[in-house]
Coordinates of C-alpha atoms and ligand atoms in Angstrom, one line a residue:
M1 CA -27.4 16.1 -12.6
T2 CA -29.0 18.0 -15.4
Y3 CA -29.9 15.0 -17.6
F4 CA -32.1 13.5 -14.9
K5 CA -35.7 14.5 -15.4
S6 CA -38.0 12.5 -13.2
K7 CA -41.7 12.2 -13.7
G8 CA -41.7 11.0 -10.1
F9 CA -43.6 8.3 -8.4
P10 CA -45.1 5.9 -9.5
Y11 CA -43.2 6.1 -12.9
H12 CA -40.1 6.1 -10.8
R13 CA -39.9 3.3 -8.2
G14 CA -36.3 2.8 -7.3
R15 CA -37.1 -0.5 -5.6
R16 CA -38.1 -2.1 -8.9
L17 CA -34.4 -2.5 -9.5
R18 CA -33.7 -3.8 -6.1
N19 CA -36.4 -6.4 -5.8
N20 CA -34.5 -9.5 -6.6
S21 CA -30.9 -10.6 -6.8
Y22 CA -30.9 -11.0 -10.6
T23 CA -31.5 -7.3 -11.2
R24 CA -29.3 -6.3 -8.3
E25 CA -26.4 -8.2 -9.8
M26 CA -27.2 -7.0 -13.3
I27 CA -27.1 -3.3 -12.4
S28 CA -24.2 -3.5 -9.9
E29 CA -21.7 -0.8 -10.8
T30 CA -18.6 -1.9 -9.1
S31 CA -16.6 -5.1 -9.2
L32 CA -13.9 -6.6 -7.1
S33 CA -11.5 -9.3 -8.3
V34 CA -8.3 -10.9 -7.2
N35 CA -6.6 -8.9 -10.0
D36 CA -7.2 -5.8 -8.0
L37 CA -5.7 -7.0 -4.8
I38 CA -2.1 -6.7 -3.5
M39 CA -1.1 -8.6 -0.4
P40 CA 1.5 -6.9 1.9
Y41 CA 4.0 -9.1 3.7
F42 CA 6.4 -8.3 6.5
I43 CA 9.7 -10.2 6.2
R44 CA 12.3 -10.9 8.8
D45 CA 15.8 -12.4 9.2
H46 CA 15.2 -15.8 10.6
N47 CA 16.5 -14.8 14.0
E48 CA 14.1 -11.9 14.3
D49 CA 10.7 -12.3 16.0
F50 CA 7.8 -13.5 13.9
E51 CA 5.1 -12.2 16.2
I52 CA 3.4 -8.9 15.6
L53 CA 1.4 -8.0 18.7
G54 CA -0.5 -5.0 17.2
M55 CA -1.9 -6.7 14.1
D56 CA -4.1 -9.8 14.6
G57 CA -3.5 -12.5 12.2
V58 CA -0.4 -10.9 10.6
K59 CA 3.1 -12.1 11.2
R60 CA 6.7 -11.6 9.9
Y61 CA 7.9 -14.3 7.5
D62 CA 11.4 -15.6 7.0
E63 CA 12.4 -16.7 3.5
K64 CA 11.3 -20.3 3.8
E65 CA 7.9 -19.4 5.3
L66 CA 7.3 -16.7 2.6
V67 CA 8.0 -19.1 -0.2
E68 CA 5.4 -21.5 1.1
E69 CA 2.9 -18.7 1.6
I70 CA 3.4 -17.3 -1.9
A71 CA 2.8 -20.7 -3.4
R72 CA -0.6 -20.7 -1.6
I73 CA -1.7 -17.2 -2.6
L74 CA -0.7 -17.8 -6.3
D75 CA -3.1 -20.7 -6.2
L76 CA -5.8 -18.3 -5.0
G77 CA -5.1 -16.0 -7.9
I78 CA -3.2 -13.2 -6.2
K79 CA -0.3 -12.3 -8.4
S80 CA 1.2 -9.2 -6.7
I81 CA 2.7 -8.7 -3.2
S82 CA 4.5 -5.9 -1.5
I83 CA 7.2 -6.6 1.0
F84 CA 8.2 -4.7 4.1
P85 CA 11.4 -5.7 6.0
K86 CA 12.0 -5.7 9.8
I87 CA 15.6 -4.8 10.1
P88 CA 17.5 -5.7 13.3
D89 CA 18.5 -2.6 15.3
S90 CA 22.1 -3.5 14.8
K91 CA 21.8 -2.8 11.1
K92 CA 20.0 0.5 11.5
S93 CA 22.0 3.8 11.0
P94 CA 21.3 7.5 10.8
D95 CA 21.5 7.4 7.0
G96 CA 19.8 4.0 6.5
S97 CA 22.7 2.7 4.5
E98 CA 21.5 -0.9 4.9
S99 CA 18.8 0.0 2.3
I100 CA 21.5 0.0 -0.4
N101 CA 23.2 -3.2 0.7
E102 CA 22.7 -5.7 -2.1
N103 CA 22.5 -8.5 0.5
N104 CA 19.9 -6.9 2.7
I105 CA 16.9 -8.9 3.5
V106 CA 14.7 -7.3 0.8
C107 CA 17.3 -8.2 -1.9
K108 CA 17.8 -11.7 -0.6
T109 CA 14.1 -12.2 -0.6
L110 CA 13.7 -10.8 -4.1
R111 CA 16.3 -13.1 -5.5
K112 CA 14.7 -16.1 -3.8
L113 CA 11.2 -15.3 -4.9
K114 CA 12.2 -14.4 -8.5
K115 CA 14.1 -17.6 -8.8
R116 CA 11.3 -19.7 -7.4
F117 CA 8.2 -18.1 -9.1
D118 CA 8.0 -16.7 -12.6
N119 CA 4.4 -15.5 -12.2
L120 CA 4.8 -13.3 -9.2
Q121 CA 5.0 -9.5 -9.2
V122 CA 6.9 -8.0 -6.3
I123 CA 6.5 -4.4 -5.1
C124 CA 9.1 -3.0 -2.8
D125 CA 8.5 -0.1 -0.5
V126 CA 11.1 2.7 -1.0
A127 CA 11.5 4.8 2.2
L128 CA 14.2 4.8 4.9
D129 CA 12.0 4.2 8.0
A130 CA 12.8 0.5 8.2
Y131 CA 16.5 1.3 8.1
T132 CA 17.1 4.5 10.1
T133 CA 17.8 4.8 13.8
S134 CA 15.4 7.8 13.8
G135 CA 12.6 5.8 12.3
H136 CA 12.0 8.6 9.8
D137 CA 11.6 8.1 6.1
G138 CA 14.5 10.4 5.3
I139 CA 18.0 11.3 6.4
I140 CA 18.4 13.8 9.2
D141 CA 21.2 16.2 8.4
K142 CA 23.6 18.1 10.8
N143 CA 21.0 20.8 11.3
G144 CA 18.5 18.3 12.6
V145 CA 16.2 18.5 9.6
I146 CA 15.1 15.7 7.3
N147 CA 17.1 16.6 4.3
N148 CA 15.1 16.2 1.1
D149 CA 17.8 16.2 -1.5
M150 CA 20.2 13.9 0.3
T151 CA 17.3 11.5 0.9
I152 CA 16.1 11.3 -2.7
E153 CA 19.6 10.3 -3.8
R154 CA 19.6 7.5 -1.3
L155 CA 16.1 6.4 -2.4
S156 CA 17.2 6.4 -6.0
E157 CA 20.2 4.1 -5.2
M158 CA 17.8 2.0 -3.1
S159 CA 15.4 1.7 -6.1
V160 CA 18.2 0.6 -8.4
N161 CA 19.4 -1.9 -5.8
F162 CA 15.9 -3.5 -5.7
A163 CA 15.5 -3.4 -9.5
K164 CA 18.8 -5.2 -9.9
N165 CA 17.6 -8.0 -7.7
G166 CA 14.3 -8.5 -9.5
C167 CA 11.8 -6.0 -8.1
D168 CA 9.1 -5.3 -10.6
I169 CA 7.6 -2.1 -9.0
V170 CA 9.4 0.3 -6.7
A171 CA 7.0 2.1 -4.5
P172 CA 8.4 5.3 -2.9
S173 CA 6.4 5.9 0.3
D174 CA 8.5 8.7 1.8
M175 CA 6.8 11.9 0.5
M176 CA 10.1 13.7 -0.3
D177 CA 9.9 16.2 -3.1
G178 CA 11.3 15.1 -6.5
R179 CA 11.9 11.5 -5.6
V180 CA 9.9 10.1 -8.5
K181 CA 11.9 12.1 -11.0
S182 CA 15.2 11.2 -9.4
I183 CA 14.2 7.5 -9.2
R184 CA 13.0 7.4 -12.8
E185 CA 16.2 9.0 -14.0
S186 CA 18.4 6.5 -12.0
L187 CA 16.4 3.5 -13.2
E188 CA 16.7 4.7 -16.8
K189 CA 20.4 5.3 -16.5
N190 CA 20.9 1.8 -15.1
R191 CA 18.8 0.3 -17.9
F192 CA 15.8 -0.6 -15.8
S193 CA 13.4 1.1 -18.1
N194 CA 10.7 -1.5 -17.5
T195 CA 10.7 -1.1 -13.7
C196 CA 7.5 0.6 -12.7
I197 CA 7.1 3.4 -10.2
L198 CA 4.1 3.2 -8.0
S199 CA 4.2 6.4 -6.0
Y200 CA 2.6 6.8 -2.6
S201 CA 1.8 10.2 -4.0
S202 CA -1.1 11.4 -1.8
K203 CA 0.0 10.0 1.6
F204 CA -1.5 11.6 4.6
C205 CA 0.0 12.1 8.0
S206 CA -2.4 9.6 9.6
N207 CA -3.0 8.1 13.0
L208 CA -3.8 4.8 11.2
Y209 CA -0.2 3.7 10.6
L210 CA 0.7 2.7 14.2
P211 CA 0.2 -1.0 14.0
F212 CA 2.4 -1.1 10.8
R213 CA 5.2 0.7 12.6
E214 CA 5.2 -1.9 15.3
A215 CA 5.3 -4.6 12.6
L216 CA 8.1 -2.9 10.8
G217 CA 10.0 -2.3 14.0
S218 CA 10.2 1.5 13.5
K219 CA 7.8 2.5 16.3
D220 CA 10.3 2.7 19.1
N221 CA 12.9 4.4 16.8
L222 CA 10.3 7.1 15.9
G223 CA 9.1 7.6 19.5
N224 CA 7.0 10.8 19.8
S225 CA 8.5 12.3 16.6
S226 CA 6.0 13.1 13.9
K227 CA 6.1 12.7 10.1
S228 CA 4.2 16.0 9.6
S229 CA 7.0 17.8 7.9
Y230 CA 6.6 15.5 4.9
Q231 CA 3.3 13.6 5.0
I232 CA 0.2 15.6 4.0
D233 CA -2.1 17.2 6.6
F234 CA -5.4 15.4 6.7
R235 CA -7.3 18.7 6.4
N236 CA -6.0 19.2 2.9
R237 CA -7.7 18.1 -0.2
N238 CA -6.2 20.4 -2.9
E239 CA -2.7 19.7 -1.7
A240 CA -3.3 16.0 -1.9
I241 CA -4.5 16.2 -5.5
K242 CA -1.6 18.5 -6.4
E243 CA 0.9 16.0 -5.0
S244 CA -0.4 13.1 -7.2
L245 CA -0.5 15.3 -10.3
E246 CA 3.1 16.4 -9.6
D247 CA 4.2 12.8 -9.3
I248 CA 2.5 11.9 -12.6
H249 CA 4.4 14.7 -14.2
E250 CA 7.6 13.4 -12.7
G251 CA 7.0 9.9 -14.2
A252 CA 4.9 7.9 -11.8
D253 CA 3.2 5.0 -13.6
I254 CA 0.7 4.5 -10.8
V255 CA -0.3 6.8 -8.0
M256 CA -1.6 6.0 -4.6
V257 CA -4.0 7.4 -1.9
K258 CA -3.2 6.3 1.6
P259 CA -5.0 5.6 3.9
A260 CA -8.0 4.5 1.9
G261 CA -11.3 4.3 3.8
Y262 CA -11.2 7.8 5.3
Y263 CA -9.9 9.3 2.1
L264 CA -12.5 8.2 -0.5
D265 CA -13.1 11.8 -1.6
I266 CA -9.4 12.1 -2.5
I267 CA -9.5 8.9 -4.5
R268 CA -12.4 10.3 -6.5
D269 CA -10.9 13.7 -7.0
I270 CA -7.7 12.1 -8.4
R271 CA -9.7 9.7 -10.5
N272 CA -11.4 12.7 -12.1
S273 CA -8.1 14.5 -12.6
C274 CA -5.9 12.0 -14.3
L275 CA -5.8 9.0 -16.6
I276 CA -3.3 6.7 -14.9
P277 CA -4.1 3.8 -12.6
I278 CA -4.8 4.6 -8.9
A279 CA -3.9 2.4 -6.0
A280 CA -5.4 2.8 -2.5
Y281 CA -3.8 1.4 0.6
Q282 CA -6.2 0.1 3.3
V283 CA -3.6 0.6 6.1
S284 CA -2.9 -1.3 9.3
G285 CA -5.1 0.9 11.5
E286 CA -8.1 0.4 9.1
Y287 CA -7.4 -3.3 9.2
M288 CA -7.4 -3.4 13.0
M289 CA -10.5 -1.3 13.3
I290 CA -12.4 -3.8 11.2
K291 CA -10.9 -6.7 13.1
K292 CA -11.8 -5.2 16.5
A293 CA -15.3 -4.2 15.4
S294 CA -16.0 -7.8 14.2
E295 CA -14.5 -9.3 17.3
N296 CA -17.0 -7.3 19.3
N297 CA -19.9 -8.2 17.1
I298 CA -20.5 -4.7 16.0
V299 CA -20.3 -5.8 12.4
D300 CA -20.3 -9.1 10.5
Y301 CA -16.6 -9.7 9.6
K302 CA -16.8 -10.9 6.0
E303 CA -19.6 -8.6 4.9
F304 CA -17.9 -5.6 6.4
V305 CA -14.5 -6.4 4.9
L306 CA -16.1 -6.7 1.5
E307 CA -18.0 -3.4 2.0
S308 CA -14.8 -1.6 2.9
L309 CA -13.1 -2.9 -0.3
Y310 CA -16.0 -2.3 -2.7
C311 CA -16.3 1.3 -1.4
I312 CA -12.7 1.9 -2.2
K313 CA -13.2 0.6 -5.7
R314 CA -16.4 2.6 -6.1
A315 CA -14.5 5.8 -5.2
G316 CA -12.3 5.1 -8.2
A317 CA -9.3 3.0 -7.1
D318 CA -8.1 0.3 -9.6
I319 CA -5.8 -1.5 -7.2
I320 CA -6.0 -2.1 -3.4
F321 CA -3.3 -2.9 -1.0
S322 CA -5.0 -4.7 1.9
Y323 CA -4.1 -7.1 4.6
F324 CA -7.4 -8.8 3.9
S325 CA -6.3 -9.6 0.3
K326 CA -5.5 -13.3 0.9
E327 CA -8.7 -14.0 2.8
V328 CA -10.8 -12.1 0.2
A329 CA -9.2 -14.2 -2.6
E330 CA -10.4 -17.3 -0.7
W331 CA -13.9 -15.9 -0.5
L332 CA -13.9 -14.9 -4.2
S333 CA -12.6 -18.3 -5.4
Ligands
PBG1 C1 6.7 3.6 5.2 C2 5.3 3.1 5.2 C3 4.3 3.3 6.1 C4 3.2 2.5 5.7 C5 3.6 2.0 4.5 N1 4.9 2.4 4.1 C6 4.3 3.9 7.5 C7 4.6 5.3 7.7 O1 4.6 6.1 6.8 O2 4.8 5.7 8.8 C8 1.9 2.3 6.4 C9 1.1 1.1 6.1 C10 0.1 0.7 7.1 O3 -0.1 1.3 8.1 O4 -0.4 -0.4 6.9 N2 7.0 4.9 4.9

């Protein structure tokens, strides 16, 4: 930094500012509040299994359980949740048509929550992986490829379906090209001009999503198949920035970097390249690594969770999706 001219020691003693908690607090550069935190929830039909083996302390909620849970987190100050459905296999299909059923579990849950709570913001994931027999985020066409343009039409219908049932923010997480534009146009055409689009714009093809896929019930459907023909290669930085900038251009209100902790450089790059809010998703694998490390006494649980979240904010994120959100809200209150 060119404006830094130091006369050196002893005029400079960095420790002067670290000597006591008053100055440490006074000069702290990053804050974390419940307003920044989104709590993700897995939802189920009541005859589906509630237990998630791969994610300690996370379960699937039926409607009644979710309503009770939401009342608790609102008390803690969390105002935004995102919901992910576990669809029974019998309702999955090659083209994921259950996603546009107005009586699917997401829509039913939306109606219930919106009726019960007037101070809750609900974010819905828009991708087909919960609904397809292939476990992929898009529709596989007769040539065996994930067809971009067919998929974005379906995602747009799906977004309108969610908006109609009370969804505040649609969050396309599929990484198809042009989906933000197509979704925005469909929402406008159907007079949902106030429905926000939070785009999972810089989403990497990461190893850290496995526990989530078990929770969603798409793991077995996907099998050994990879999402590398649509999610970004983790070696690529420019490409990740480009994807977010393109989505802003297409009409995204908020962009996202996912995963978070291993991708702090990307968060910072995007922060320096745009003026809109940035979300970061601390994904299921990051969550489980922290859980396992604390269980084995490699780290102190609470302190390490807080470090992980503060660092994501320091990198430049405004909003964090984290499975720790509820617990952190308890700590902060
Ligand atoms: C669906 C989706 C995924 C996650 C969020 N939305 C999984 C994937 O892309 O395979 C991962 C979240 C997590 O791991 O916590 N497209």
